[in-house]
PDB file of C-alpha atoms and ligand atoms in Angstrom:
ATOM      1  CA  UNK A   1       0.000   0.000   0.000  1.00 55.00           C
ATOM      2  CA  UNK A   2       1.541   3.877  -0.675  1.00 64.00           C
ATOM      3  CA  UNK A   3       2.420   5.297   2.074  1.00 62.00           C
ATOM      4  CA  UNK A   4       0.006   8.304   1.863  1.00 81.00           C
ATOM      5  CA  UNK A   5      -3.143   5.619   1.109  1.00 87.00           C
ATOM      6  CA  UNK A   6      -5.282   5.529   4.206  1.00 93.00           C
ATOM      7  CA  UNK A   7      -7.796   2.985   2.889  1.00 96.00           C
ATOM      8  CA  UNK A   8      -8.349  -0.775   2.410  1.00 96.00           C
ATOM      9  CA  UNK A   9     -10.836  -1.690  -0.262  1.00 97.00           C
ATOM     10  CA  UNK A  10     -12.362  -5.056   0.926  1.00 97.00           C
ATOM     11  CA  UNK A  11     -14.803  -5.924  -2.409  1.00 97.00           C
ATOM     12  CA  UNK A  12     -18.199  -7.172  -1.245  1.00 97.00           C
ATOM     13  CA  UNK A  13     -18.361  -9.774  -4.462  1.00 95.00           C
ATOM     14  CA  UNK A  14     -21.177  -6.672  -6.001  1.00 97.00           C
ATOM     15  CA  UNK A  15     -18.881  -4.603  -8.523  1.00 94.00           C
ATOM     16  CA  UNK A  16     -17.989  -1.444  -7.123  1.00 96.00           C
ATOM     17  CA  UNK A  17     -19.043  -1.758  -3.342  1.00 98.00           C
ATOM     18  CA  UNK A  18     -16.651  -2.152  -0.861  1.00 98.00           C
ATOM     19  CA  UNK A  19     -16.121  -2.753   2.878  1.00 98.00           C
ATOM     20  CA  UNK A  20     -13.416   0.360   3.650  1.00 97.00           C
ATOM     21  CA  UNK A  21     -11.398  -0.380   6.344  1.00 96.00           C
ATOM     22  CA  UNK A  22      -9.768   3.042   7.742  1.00 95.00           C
ATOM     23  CA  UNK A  23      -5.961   3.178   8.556  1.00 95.00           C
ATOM     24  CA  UNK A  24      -5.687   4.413  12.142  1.00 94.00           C
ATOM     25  CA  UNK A  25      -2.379   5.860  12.876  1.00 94.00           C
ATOM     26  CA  UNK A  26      -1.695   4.985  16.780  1.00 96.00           C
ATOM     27  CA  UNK A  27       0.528   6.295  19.456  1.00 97.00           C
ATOM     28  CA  UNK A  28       1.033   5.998  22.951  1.00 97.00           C
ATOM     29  CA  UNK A  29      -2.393   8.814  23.198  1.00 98.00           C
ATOM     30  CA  UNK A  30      -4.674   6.775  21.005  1.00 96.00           C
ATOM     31  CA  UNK A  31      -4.899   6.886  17.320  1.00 95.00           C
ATOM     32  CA  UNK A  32      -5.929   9.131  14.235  1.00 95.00           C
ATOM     33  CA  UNK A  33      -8.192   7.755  11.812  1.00 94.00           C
ATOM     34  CA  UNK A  34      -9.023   9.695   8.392  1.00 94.00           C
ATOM     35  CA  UNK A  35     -12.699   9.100   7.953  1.00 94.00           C
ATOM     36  CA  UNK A  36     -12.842  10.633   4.490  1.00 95.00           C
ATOM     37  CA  UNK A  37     -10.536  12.031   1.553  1.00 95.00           C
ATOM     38  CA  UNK A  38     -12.233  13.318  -1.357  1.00 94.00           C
ATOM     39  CA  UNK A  39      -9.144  13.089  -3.512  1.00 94.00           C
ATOM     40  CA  UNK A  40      -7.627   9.364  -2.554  1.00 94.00           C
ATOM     41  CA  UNK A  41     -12.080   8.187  -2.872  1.00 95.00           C
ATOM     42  CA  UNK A  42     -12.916   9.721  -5.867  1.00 95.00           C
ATOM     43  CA  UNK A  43      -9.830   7.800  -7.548  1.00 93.00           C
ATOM     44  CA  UNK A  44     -10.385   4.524  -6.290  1.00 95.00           C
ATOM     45  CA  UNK A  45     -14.777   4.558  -5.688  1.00 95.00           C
ATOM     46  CA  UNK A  46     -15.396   7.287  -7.441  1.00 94.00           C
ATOM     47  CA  UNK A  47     -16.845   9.360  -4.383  1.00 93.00           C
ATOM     48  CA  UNK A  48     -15.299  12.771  -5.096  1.00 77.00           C
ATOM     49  CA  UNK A  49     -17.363  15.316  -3.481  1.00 94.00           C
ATOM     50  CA  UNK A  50     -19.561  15.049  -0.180  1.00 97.00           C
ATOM     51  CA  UNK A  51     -22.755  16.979  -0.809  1.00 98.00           C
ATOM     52  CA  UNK A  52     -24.562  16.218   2.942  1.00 98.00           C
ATOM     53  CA  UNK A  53     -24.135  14.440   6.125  1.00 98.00           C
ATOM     54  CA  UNK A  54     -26.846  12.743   7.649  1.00 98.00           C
ATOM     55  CA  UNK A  55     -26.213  10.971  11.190  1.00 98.00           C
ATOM     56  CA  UNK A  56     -29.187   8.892  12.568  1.00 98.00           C
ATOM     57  CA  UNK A  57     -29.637   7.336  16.055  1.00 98.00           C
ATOM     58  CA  UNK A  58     -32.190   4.540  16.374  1.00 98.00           C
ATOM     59  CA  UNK A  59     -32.908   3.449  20.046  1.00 98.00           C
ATOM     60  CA  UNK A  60     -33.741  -0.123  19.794  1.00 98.00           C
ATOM     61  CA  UNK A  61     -32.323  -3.117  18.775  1.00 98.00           C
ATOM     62  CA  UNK A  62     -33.808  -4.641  16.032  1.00 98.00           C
ATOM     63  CA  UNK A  63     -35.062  -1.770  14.209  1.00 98.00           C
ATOM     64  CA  UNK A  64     -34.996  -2.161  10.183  1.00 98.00           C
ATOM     65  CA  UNK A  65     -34.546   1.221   8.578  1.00 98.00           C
ATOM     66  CA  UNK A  66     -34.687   1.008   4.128  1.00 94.00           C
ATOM     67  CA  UNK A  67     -33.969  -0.318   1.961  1.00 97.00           C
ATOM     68  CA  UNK A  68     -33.757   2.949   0.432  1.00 98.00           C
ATOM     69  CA  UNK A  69     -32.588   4.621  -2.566  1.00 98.00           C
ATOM     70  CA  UNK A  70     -32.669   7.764  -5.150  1.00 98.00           C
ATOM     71  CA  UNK A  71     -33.725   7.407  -9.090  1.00 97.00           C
ATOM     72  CA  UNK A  72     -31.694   9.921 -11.920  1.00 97.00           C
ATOM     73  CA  UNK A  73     -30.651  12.364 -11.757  1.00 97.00           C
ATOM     74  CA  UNK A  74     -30.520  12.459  -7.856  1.00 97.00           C
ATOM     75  CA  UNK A  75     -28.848   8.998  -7.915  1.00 97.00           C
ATOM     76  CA  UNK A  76     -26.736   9.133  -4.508  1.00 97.00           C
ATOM     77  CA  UNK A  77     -23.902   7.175  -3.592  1.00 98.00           C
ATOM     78  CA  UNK A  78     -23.266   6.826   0.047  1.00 98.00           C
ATOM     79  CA  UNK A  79     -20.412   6.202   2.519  1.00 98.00           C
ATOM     80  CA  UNK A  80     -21.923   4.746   5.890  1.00 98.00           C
ATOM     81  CA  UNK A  81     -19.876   4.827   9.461  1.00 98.00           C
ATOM     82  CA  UNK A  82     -21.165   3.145  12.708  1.00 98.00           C
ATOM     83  CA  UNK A  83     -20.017   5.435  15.737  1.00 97.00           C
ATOM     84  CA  UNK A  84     -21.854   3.919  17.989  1.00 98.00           C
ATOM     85  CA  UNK A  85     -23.392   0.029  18.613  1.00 98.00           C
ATOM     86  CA  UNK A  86     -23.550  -1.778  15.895  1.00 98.00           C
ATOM     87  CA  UNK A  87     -25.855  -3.067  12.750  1.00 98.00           C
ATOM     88  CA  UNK A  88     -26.071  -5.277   9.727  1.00 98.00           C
ATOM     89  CA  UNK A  89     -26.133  -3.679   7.282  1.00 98.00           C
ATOM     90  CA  UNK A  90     -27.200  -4.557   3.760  1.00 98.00           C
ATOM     91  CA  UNK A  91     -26.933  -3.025   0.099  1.00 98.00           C
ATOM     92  CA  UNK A  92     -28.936  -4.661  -3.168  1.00 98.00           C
ATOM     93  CA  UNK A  93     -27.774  -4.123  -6.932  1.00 98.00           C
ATOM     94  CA  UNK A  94     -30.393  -1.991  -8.555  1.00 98.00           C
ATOM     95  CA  UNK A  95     -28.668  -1.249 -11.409  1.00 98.00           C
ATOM     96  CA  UNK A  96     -29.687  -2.339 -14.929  1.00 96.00           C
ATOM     97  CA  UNK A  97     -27.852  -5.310 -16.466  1.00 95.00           C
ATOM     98  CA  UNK A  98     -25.575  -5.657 -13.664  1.00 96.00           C
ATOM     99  CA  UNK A  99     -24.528  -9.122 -13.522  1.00 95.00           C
ATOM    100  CA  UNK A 100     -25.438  -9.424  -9.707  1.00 95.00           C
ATOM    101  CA  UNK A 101     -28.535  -7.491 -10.558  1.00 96.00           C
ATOM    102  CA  UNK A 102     -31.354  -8.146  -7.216  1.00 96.00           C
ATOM    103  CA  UNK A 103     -28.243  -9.487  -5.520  1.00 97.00           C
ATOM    104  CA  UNK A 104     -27.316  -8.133  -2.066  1.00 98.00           C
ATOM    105  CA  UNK A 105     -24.864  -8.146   0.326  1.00 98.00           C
ATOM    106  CA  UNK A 106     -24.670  -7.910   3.862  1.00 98.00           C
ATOM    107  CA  UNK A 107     -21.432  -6.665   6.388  1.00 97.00           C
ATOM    108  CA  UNK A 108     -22.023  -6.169  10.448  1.00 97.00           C
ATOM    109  CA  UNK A 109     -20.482  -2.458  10.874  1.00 98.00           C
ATOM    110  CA  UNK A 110     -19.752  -1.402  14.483  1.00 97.00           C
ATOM    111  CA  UNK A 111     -18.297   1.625  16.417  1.00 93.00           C
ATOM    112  CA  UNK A 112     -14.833  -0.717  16.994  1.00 90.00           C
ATOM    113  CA  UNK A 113     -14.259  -1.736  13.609  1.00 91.00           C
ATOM    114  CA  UNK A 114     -13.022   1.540  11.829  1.00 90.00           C
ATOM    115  CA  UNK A 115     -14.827   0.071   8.604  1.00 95.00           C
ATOM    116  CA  UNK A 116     -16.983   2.016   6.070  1.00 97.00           C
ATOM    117  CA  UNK A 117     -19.589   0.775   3.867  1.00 98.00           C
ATOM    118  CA  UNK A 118     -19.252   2.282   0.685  1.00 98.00           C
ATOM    119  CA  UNK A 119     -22.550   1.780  -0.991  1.00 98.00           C
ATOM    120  CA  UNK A 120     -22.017   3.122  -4.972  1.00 97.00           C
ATOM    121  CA  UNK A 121     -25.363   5.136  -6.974  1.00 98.00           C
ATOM    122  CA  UNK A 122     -27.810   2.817  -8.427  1.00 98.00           C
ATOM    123  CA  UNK A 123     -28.043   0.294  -4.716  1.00 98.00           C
ATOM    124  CA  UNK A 124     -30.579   0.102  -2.346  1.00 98.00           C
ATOM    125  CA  UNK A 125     -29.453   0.526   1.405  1.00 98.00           C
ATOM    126  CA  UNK A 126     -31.128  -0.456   4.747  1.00 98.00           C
ATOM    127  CA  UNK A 127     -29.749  -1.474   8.099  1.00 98.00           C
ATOM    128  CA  UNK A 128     -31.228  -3.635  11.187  1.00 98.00           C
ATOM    129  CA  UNK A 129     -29.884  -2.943  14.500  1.00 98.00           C
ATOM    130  CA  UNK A 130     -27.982  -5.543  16.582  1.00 98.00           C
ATOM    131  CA  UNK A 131     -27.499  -3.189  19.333  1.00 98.00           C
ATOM    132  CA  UNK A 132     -29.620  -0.280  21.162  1.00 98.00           C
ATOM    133  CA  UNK A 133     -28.433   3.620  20.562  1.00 98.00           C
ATOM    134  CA  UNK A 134     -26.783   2.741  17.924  1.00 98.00           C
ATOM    135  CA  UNK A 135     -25.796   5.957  15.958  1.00 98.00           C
ATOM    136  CA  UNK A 136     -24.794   6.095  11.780  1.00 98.00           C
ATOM    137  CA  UNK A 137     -23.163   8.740   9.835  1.00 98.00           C
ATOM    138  CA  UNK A 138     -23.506   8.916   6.420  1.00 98.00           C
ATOM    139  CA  UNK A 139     -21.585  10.289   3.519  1.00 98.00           C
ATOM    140  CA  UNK A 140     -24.052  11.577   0.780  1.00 98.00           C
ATOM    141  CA  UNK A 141     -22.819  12.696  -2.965  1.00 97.00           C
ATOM    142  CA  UNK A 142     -26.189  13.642  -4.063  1.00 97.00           C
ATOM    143  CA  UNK A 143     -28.902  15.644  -2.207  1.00 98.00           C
ATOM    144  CA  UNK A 144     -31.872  14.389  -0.887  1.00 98.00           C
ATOM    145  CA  UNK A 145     -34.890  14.440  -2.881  1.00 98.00           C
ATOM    146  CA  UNK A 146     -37.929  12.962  -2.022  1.00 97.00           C
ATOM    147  CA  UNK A 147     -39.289  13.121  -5.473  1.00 97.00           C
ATOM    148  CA  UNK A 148     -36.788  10.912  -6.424  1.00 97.00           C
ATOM    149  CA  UNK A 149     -36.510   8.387  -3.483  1.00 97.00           C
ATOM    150  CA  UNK A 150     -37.957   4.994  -3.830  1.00 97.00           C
ATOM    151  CA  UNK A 151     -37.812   2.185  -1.858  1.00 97.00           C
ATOM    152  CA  UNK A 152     -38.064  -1.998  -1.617  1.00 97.00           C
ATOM    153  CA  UNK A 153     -39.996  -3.976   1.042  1.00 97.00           C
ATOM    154  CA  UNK A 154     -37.440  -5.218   3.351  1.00 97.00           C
ATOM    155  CA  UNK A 155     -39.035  -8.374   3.858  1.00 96.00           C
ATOM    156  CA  UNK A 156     -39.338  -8.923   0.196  1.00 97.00           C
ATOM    157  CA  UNK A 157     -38.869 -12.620  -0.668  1.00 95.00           C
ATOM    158  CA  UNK A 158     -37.367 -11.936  -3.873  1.00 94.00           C
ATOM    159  CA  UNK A 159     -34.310  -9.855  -1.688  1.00 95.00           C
ATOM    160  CA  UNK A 160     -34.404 -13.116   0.376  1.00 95.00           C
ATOM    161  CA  UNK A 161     -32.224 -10.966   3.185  1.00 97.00           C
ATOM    162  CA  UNK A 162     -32.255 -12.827   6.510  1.00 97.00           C
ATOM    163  CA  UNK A 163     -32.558  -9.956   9.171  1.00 98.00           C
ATOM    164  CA  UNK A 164     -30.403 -11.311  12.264  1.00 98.00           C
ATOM    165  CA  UNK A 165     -33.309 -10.524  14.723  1.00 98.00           C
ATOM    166  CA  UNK A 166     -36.956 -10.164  15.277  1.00 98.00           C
ATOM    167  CA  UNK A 167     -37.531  -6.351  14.233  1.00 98.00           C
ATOM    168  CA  UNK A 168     -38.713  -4.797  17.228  1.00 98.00           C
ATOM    169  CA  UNK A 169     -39.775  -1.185  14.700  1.00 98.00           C
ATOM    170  CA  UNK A 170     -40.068  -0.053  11.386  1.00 98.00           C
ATOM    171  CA  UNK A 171     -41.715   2.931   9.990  1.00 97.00           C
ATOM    172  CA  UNK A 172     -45.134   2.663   7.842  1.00 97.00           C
ATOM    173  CA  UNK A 173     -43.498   4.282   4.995  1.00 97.00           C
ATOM    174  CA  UNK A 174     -40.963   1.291   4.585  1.00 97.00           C
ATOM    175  CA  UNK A 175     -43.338  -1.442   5.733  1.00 97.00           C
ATOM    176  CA  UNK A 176     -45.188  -0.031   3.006  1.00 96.00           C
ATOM    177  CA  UNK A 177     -42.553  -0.401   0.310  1.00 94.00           C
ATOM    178  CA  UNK A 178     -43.419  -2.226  -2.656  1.00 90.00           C
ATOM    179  CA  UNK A 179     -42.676  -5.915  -3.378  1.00 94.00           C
ATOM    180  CA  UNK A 180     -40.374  -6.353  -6.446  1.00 95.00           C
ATOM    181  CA  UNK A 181     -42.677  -7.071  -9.643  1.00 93.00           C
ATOM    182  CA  UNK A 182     -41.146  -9.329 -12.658  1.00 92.00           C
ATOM    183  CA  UNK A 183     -40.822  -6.035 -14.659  1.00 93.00           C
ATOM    184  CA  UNK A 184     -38.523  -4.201 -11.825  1.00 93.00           C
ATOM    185  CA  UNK A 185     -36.058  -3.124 -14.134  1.00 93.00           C
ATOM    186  CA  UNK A 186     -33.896  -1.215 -11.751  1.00 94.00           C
ATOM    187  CA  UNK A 187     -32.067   1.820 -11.825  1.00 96.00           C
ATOM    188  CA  UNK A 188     -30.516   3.004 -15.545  1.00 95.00           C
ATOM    189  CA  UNK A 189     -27.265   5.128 -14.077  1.00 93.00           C
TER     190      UNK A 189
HETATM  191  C1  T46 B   1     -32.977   9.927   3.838  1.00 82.31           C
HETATM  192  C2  T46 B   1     -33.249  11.334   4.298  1.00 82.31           C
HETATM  193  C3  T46 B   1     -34.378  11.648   5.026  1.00 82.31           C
HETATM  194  N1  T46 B   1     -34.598  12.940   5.433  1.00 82.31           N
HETATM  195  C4  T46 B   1     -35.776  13.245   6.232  1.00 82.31           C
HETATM  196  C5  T46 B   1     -37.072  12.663   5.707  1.00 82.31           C
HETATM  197  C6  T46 B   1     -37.866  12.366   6.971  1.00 82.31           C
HETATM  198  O1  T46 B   1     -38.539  13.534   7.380  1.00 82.31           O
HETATM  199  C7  T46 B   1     -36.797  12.057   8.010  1.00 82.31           C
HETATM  200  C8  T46 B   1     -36.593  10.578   8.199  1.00 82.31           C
HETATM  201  O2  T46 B   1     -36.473  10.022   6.908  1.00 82.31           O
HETATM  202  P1  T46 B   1     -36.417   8.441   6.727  1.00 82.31           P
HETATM  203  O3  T46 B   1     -37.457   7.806   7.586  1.00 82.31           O
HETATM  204  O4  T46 B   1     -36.403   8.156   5.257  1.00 82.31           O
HETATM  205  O5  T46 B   1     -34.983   8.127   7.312  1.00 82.31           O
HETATM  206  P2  T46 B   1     -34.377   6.697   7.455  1.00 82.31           P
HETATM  207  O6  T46 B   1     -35.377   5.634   7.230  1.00 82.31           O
HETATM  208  O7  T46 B   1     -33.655   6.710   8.734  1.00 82.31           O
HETATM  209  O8  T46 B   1     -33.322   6.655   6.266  1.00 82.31           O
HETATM  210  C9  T46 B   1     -31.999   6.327   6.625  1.00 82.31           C
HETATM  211  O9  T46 B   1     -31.879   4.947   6.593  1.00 82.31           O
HETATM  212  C10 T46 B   1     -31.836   4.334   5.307  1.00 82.31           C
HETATM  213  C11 T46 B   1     -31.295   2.953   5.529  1.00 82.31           C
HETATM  214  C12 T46 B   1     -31.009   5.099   4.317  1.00 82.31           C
HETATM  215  O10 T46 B   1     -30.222   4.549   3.534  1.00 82.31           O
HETATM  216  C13 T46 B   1     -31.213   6.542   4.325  1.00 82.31           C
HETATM  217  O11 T46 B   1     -30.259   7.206   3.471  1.00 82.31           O
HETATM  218  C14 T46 B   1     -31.030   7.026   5.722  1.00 82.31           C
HETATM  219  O12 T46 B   1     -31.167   8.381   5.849  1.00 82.31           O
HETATM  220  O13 T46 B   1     -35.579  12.635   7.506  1.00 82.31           O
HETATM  221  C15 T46 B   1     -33.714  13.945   5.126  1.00 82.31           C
HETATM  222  O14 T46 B   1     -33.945  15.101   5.491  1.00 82.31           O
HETATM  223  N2  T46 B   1     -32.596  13.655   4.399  1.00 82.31           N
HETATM  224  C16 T46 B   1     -32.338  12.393   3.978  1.00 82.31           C
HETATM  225  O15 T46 B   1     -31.292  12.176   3.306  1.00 82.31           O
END
């Protein structure tokens, strides 16, 4: 690794998603971790420019927040940090004759583990809980727009994700997501 590189692309087996593990840089005080660099990203993901920050705090365990995502031209990739407890956390292909199209993956993030997920445009994203107060931040490139925002039934059989607990919450606007039909054809980036 260069010297000046200060992230580990783990691939996630869905082309250009990555578990990013963060360099920390310890001494005898503690350690320094760069949490973001917009020049080293945008060469090597492609995430150049933060345009907001979102940090959410859900207070249960078991909560299922998503799976969420934004259509053209407010496609939105996103960079997602525990700081504190811990989730599962899981990202679906959306995009349009991807070869893991409908496929998803799913990575445990927690405050301890200096990992990001780097979820790219064109995925859907939602999270359960494992632990309670657990906090997220969450590296946008796009802005939110709710005219743009769609979003797939967590449960959805077709996703076949296997949420690690009984979900103790979830809003009515995501229980109320649609099941995939056979003509879902996904995001066109
Ligand atoms: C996503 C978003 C929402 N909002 C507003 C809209 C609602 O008034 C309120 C809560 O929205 P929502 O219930 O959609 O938030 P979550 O379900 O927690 O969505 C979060 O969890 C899932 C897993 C994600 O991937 C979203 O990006 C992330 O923000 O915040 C904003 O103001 N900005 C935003 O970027």
């Amino acid at each position: 690794m260069p010297r000046d590189e200060r992230f580990i692309l783990n691939p996630l087996g869905l082309v250009g998603a990555y578990r990013i593990t963060c360099r920390k840089l310890e001494d005898e005080r503690g350690f320094l971790e760069r949490m973001f660099c917009g020049r080293e990203l945008a060469e090597r993901v492609g995430f150049g420019t933060i345009a907001q920050i979102n940090r959410t705090f859900t207070r249960l365990a078991g909560v299922v927040r998503g799976m969420h995502y934004q259509m053209p031209p407010s496609a939105e990739a996103k960079m997602v940090t525990c700081l504190h407890g811990k989730i599962l956390d899981v990202i679906v292909d959306l995009r349009k004759g991807s070869p893991t199209f409908l496929h998803h993956a799913a990575i445990t993030l927690s405050a301890d583990d200096n990992c990001v997920l780097f979820v790219p445009r064109g995925f859907a994203h939602g999270f359960q809980t494992l632990q309670p107060d657990t906090e997220l931040l969450y590296l946008h490139d796009n802005y939110y727009d709710p005219g743009h925002e769609h979003g797939l039934f967590p449960l959805d059989p077709e996703l076949g994700v296997r949420w690690p607990l009984q979900i103790s919450q979830i809003s009515d606007r995501d229980r109320s997501h649609p099941i995939i039909s056979k003509d879902f054809e996904g995001v066109i980036l």
